[in-house]
PDB file of C-alpha atoms in Angstrom:
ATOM      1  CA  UNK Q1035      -7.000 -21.247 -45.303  1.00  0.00           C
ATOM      2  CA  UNK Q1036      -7.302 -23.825 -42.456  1.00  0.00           C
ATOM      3  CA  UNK Q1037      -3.503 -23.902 -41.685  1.00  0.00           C
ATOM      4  CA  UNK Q1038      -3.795 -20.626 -41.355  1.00  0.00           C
ATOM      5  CA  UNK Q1039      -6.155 -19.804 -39.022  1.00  0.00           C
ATOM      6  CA  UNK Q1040      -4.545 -22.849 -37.231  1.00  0.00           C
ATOM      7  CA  UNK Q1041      -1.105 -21.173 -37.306  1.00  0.00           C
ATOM      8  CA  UNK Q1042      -3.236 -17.888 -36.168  1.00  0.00           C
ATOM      9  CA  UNK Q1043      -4.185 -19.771 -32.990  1.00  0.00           C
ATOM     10  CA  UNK Q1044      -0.949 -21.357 -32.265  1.00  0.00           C
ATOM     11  CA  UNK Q1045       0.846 -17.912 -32.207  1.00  0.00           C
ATOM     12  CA  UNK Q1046      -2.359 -16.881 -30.240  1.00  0.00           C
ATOM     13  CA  UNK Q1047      -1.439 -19.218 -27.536  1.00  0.00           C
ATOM     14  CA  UNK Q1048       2.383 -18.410 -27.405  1.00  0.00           C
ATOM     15  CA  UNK Q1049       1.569 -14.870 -26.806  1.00  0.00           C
ATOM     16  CA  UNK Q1050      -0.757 -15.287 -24.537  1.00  0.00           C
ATOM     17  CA  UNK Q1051       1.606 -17.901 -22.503  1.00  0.00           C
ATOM     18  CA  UNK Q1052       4.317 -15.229 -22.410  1.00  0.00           C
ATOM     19  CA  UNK Q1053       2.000 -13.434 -20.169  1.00  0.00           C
ATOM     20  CA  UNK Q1054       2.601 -15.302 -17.252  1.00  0.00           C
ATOM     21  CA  UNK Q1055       6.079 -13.822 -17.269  1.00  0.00           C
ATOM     22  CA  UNK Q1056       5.328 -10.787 -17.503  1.00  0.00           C
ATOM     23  CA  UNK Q1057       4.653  -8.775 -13.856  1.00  0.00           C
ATOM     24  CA  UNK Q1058       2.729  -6.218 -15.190  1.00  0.00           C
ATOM     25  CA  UNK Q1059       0.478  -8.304 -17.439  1.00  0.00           C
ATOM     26  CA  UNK Q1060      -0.040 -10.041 -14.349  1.00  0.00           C
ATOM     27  CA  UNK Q1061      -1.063  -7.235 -12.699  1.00  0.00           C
ATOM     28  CA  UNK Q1062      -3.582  -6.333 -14.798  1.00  0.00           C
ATOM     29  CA  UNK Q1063      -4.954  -9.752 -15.089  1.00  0.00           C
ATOM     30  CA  UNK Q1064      -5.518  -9.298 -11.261  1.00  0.00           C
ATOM     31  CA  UNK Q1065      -7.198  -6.101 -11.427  1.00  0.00           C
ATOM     32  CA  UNK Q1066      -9.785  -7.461 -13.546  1.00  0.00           C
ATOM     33  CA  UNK Q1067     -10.619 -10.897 -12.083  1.00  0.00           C
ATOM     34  CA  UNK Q1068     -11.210  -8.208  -8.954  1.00  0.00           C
ATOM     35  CA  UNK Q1069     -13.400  -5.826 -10.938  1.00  0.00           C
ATOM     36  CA  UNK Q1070     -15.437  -9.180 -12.619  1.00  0.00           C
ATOM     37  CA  UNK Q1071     -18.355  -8.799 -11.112  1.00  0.00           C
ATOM     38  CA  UNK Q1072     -18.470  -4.611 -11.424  1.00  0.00           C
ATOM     39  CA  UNK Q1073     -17.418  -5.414 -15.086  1.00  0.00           C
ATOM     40  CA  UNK Q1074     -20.468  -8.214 -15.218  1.00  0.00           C
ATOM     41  CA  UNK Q1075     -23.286  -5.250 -13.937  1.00  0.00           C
ATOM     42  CA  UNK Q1076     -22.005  -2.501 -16.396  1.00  0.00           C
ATOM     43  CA  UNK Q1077     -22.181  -4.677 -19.564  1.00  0.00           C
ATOM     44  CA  UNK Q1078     -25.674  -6.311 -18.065  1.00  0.00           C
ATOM     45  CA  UNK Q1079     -27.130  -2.805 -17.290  1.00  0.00           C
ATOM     46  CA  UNK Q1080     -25.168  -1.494 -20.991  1.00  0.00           C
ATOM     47  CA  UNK Q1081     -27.059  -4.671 -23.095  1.00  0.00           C
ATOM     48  CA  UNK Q1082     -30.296  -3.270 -21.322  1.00  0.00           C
ATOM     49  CA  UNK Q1083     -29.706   0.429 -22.062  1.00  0.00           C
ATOM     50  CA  UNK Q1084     -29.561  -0.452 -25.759  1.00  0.00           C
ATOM     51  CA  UNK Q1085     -32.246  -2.836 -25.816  1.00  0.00           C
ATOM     52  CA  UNK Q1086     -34.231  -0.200 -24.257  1.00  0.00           C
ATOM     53  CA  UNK Q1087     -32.811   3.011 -26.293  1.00  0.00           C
ATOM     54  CA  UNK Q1088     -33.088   1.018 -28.985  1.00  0.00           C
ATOM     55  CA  UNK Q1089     -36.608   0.333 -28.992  1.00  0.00           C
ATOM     56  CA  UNK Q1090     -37.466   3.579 -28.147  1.00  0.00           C
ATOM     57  CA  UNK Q1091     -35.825   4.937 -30.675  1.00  0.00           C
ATOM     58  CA  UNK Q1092     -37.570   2.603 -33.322  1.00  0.00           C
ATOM     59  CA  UNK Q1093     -41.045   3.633 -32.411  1.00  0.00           C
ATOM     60  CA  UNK Q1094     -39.580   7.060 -32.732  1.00  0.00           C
ATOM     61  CA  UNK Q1095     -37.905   7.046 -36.499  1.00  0.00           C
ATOM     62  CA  UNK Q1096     -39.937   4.159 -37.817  1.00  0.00           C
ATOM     63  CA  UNK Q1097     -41.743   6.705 -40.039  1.00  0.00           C
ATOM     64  CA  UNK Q1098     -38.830   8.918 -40.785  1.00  0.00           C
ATOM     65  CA  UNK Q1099     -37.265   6.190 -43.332  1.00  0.00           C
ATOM     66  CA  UNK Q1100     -33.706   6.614 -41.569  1.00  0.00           C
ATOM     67  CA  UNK Q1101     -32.724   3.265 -41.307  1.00  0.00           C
ATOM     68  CA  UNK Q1102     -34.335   2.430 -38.376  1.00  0.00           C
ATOM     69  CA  UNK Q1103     -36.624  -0.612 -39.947  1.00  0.00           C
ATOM     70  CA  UNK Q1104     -36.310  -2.787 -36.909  1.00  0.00           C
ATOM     71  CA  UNK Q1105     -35.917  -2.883 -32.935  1.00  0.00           C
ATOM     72  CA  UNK Q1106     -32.968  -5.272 -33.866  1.00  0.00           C
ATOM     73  CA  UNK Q1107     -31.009  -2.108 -36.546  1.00  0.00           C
ATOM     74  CA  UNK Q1108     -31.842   0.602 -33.709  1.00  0.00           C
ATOM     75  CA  UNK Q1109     -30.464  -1.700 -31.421  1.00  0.00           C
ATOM     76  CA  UNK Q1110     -27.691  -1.855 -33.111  1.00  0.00           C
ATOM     77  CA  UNK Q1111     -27.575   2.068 -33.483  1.00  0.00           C
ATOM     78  CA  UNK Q1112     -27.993   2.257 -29.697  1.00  0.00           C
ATOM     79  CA  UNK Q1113     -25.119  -0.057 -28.846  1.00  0.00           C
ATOM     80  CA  UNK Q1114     -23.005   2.091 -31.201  1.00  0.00           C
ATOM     81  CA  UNK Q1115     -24.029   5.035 -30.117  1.00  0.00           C
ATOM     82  CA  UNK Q1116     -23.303   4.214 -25.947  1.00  0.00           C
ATOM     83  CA  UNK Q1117     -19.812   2.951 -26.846  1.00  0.00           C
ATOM     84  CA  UNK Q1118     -19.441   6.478 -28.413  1.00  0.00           C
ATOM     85  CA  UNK Q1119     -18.169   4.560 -31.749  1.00  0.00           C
ATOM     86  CA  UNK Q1120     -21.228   5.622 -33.826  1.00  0.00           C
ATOM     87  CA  UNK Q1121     -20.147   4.198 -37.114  1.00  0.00           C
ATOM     88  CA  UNK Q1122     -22.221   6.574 -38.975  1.00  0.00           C
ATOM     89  CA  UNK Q1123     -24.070   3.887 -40.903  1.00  0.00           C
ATOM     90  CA  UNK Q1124     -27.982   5.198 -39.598  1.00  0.00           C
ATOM     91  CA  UNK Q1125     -28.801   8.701 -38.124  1.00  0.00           C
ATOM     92  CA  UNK Q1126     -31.955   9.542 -36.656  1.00  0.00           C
ATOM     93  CA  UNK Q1127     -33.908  12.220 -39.172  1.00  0.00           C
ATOM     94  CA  UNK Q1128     -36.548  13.851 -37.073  1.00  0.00           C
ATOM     95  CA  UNK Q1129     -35.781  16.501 -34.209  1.00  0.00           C
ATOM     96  CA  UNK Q1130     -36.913  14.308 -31.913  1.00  0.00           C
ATOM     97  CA  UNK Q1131     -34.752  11.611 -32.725  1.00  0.00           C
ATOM     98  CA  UNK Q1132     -31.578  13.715 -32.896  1.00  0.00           C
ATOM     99  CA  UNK Q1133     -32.374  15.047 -29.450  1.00  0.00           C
ATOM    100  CA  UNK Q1134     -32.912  11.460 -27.995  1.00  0.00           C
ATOM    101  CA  UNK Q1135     -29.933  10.379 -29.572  1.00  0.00           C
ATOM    102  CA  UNK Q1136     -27.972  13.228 -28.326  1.00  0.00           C
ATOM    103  CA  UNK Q1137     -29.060  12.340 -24.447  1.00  0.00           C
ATOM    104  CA  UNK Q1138     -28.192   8.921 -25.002  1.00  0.00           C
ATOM    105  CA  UNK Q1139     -24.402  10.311 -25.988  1.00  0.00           C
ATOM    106  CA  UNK Q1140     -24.747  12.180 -23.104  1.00  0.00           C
ATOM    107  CA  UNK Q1141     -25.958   9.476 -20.885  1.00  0.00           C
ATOM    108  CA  UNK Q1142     -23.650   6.853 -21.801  1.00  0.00           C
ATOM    109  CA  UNK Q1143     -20.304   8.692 -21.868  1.00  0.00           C
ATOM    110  CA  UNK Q1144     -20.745   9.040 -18.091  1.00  0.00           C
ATOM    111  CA  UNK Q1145     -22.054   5.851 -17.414  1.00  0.00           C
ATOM    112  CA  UNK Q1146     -18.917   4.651 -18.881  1.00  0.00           C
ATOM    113  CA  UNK Q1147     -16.615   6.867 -17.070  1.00  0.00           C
ATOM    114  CA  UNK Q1148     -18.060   5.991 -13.436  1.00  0.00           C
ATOM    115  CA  UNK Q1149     -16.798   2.470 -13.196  1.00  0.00           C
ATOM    116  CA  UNK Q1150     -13.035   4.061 -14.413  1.00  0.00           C
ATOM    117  CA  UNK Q1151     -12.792   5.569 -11.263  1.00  0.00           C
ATOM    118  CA  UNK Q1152     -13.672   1.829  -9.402  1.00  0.00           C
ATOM    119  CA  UNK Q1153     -11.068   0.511 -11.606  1.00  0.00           C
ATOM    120  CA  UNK Q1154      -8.643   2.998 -11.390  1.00  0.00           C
ATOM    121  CA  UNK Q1155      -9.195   2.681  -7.638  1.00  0.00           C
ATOM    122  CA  UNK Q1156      -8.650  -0.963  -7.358  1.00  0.00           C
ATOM    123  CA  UNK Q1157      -5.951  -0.611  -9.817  1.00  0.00           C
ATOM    124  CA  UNK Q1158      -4.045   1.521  -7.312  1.00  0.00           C
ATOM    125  CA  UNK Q1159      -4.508  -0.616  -4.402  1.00  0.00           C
ATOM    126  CA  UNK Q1160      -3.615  -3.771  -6.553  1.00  0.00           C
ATOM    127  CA  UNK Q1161      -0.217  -1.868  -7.669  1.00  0.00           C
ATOM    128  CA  UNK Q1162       0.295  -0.650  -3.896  1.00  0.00           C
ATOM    129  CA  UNK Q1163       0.177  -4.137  -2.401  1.00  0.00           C
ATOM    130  CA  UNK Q1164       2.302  -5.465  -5.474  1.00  0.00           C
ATOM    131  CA  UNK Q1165       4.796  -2.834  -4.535  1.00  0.00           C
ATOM    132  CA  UNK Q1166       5.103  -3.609  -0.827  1.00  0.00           C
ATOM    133  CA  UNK Q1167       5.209  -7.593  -1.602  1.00  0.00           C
ATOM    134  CA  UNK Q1168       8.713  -6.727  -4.287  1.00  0.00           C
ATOM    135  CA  UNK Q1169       9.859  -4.768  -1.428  1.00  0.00           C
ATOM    136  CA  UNK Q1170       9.402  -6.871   1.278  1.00  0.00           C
ATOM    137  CA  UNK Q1171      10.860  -9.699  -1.114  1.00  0.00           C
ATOM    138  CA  UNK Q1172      13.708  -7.857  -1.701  1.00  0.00           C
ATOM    139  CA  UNK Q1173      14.236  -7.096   2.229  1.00  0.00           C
ATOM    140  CA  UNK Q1174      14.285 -11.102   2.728  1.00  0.00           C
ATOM    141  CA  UNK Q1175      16.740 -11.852   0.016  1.00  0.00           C
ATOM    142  CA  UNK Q1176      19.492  -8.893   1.249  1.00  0.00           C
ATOM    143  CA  UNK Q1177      18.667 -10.344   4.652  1.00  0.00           C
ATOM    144  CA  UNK Q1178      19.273 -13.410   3.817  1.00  0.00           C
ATOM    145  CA  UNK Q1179      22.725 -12.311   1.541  1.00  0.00           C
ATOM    146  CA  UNK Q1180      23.919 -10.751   5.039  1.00  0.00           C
ATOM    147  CA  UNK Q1181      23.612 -13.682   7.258  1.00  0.00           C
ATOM    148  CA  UNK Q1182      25.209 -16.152   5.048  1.00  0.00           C
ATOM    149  CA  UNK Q1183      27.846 -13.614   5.108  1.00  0.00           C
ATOM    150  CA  UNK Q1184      28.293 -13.445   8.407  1.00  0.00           C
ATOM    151  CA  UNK Q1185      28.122 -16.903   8.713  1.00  0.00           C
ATOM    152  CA  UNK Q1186      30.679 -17.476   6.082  1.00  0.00           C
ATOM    153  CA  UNK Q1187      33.205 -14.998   7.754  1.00  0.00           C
ATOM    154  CA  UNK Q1188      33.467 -15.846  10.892  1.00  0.00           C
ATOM    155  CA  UNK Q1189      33.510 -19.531  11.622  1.00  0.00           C
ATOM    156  CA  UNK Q1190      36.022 -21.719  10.537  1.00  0.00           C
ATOM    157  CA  UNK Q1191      33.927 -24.730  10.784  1.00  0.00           C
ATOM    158  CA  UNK Q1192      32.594 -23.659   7.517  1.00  0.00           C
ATOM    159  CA  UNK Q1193      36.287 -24.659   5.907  1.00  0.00           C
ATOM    160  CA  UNK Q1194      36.380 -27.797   6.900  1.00  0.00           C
ATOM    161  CA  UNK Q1195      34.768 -29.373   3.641  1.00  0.00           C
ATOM    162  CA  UNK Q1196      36.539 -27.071   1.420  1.00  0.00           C
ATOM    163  CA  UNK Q1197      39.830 -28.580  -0.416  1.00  0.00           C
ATOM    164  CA  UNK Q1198      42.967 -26.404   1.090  1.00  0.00           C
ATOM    165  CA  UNK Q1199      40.924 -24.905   3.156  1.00  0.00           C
ATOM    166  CA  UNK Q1200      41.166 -26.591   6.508  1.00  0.00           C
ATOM    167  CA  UNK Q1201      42.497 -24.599   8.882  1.00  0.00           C
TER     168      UNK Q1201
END
């Protein structure tokens, strides 16, 4: 089991070193050390939403016998339910419950859907400036092609090393 898991992290690290070589990957990589610290505030403000849903929602099934025995399991629950997995594993039982749970749904499917449009935003710019660095890259290098053309053409100096070519 130990080689493994070894052999697991080995072709772990070969994929991930492949990603260096890859533009795109690179890309991406870019847009998200820029989004860090918006990333950093939505899970901070996400870990408190579900402590706080959570606990709310403890005091509010703790009677109902749903599953909800702790703050800890209707943490749980809470997390679950703002990533809109919800596993299925505990459901509130009383009215109120299902309501609250149903504005927490609610809640967290557009909190997670406003920092898209930051990242889709800085996402664009990112690809934009990427974009107009290949092109200007690609201006340099023909540039460059042409003048050693011309240079190449047009003065016979440049035979003068050349076997048979002296002129």
């Amino acid at each position: 089991k130990q080689w493994y898991q070894r052999r697991v992290a080995i072709t772990a690290g070969r994929v991930l070193k492949l990603i260096r070589h890859s533009q795109q990957m690179m890309l991406m990589l870019l847009v998200l050390r820029n989004c860090f610290s918006e990333l950093g505030i939505l899970f901070c403000t996400w870990l408190m939403g579900a402590l706080v849903f959570g606990t709310i929602m403890h005091y509010i099934e703790v009677d109902a016998e749903s599953g909800f025995d702790s703050v800890l399991y209707a943490c749980w629950w809470a997390a679950v339910t703002m990533t809109t997995v919800g596993y299925g594993d505990m459901t509130p039982k009383t009215n109120i419950g299902k309501a609250f749970g149903s504005m927490i749904l609610f809640i967290s499917m557009i909190y997670i859907a406003l920092p898209m449009t930051l990242i889709v935003s800085k996402f664009n710019t990112a690809l934009e400036d990427w974009k107009q660095q290949e092109r200007t890259q690609i201006y340099y290098k023909k540039r460059a092609n042409e003048q050693q053309n011309q240079n190449s053409k047009g003065n016979p100096d440049d035979f003068e090393g050349i076997p048979g070519g002296e002129a």
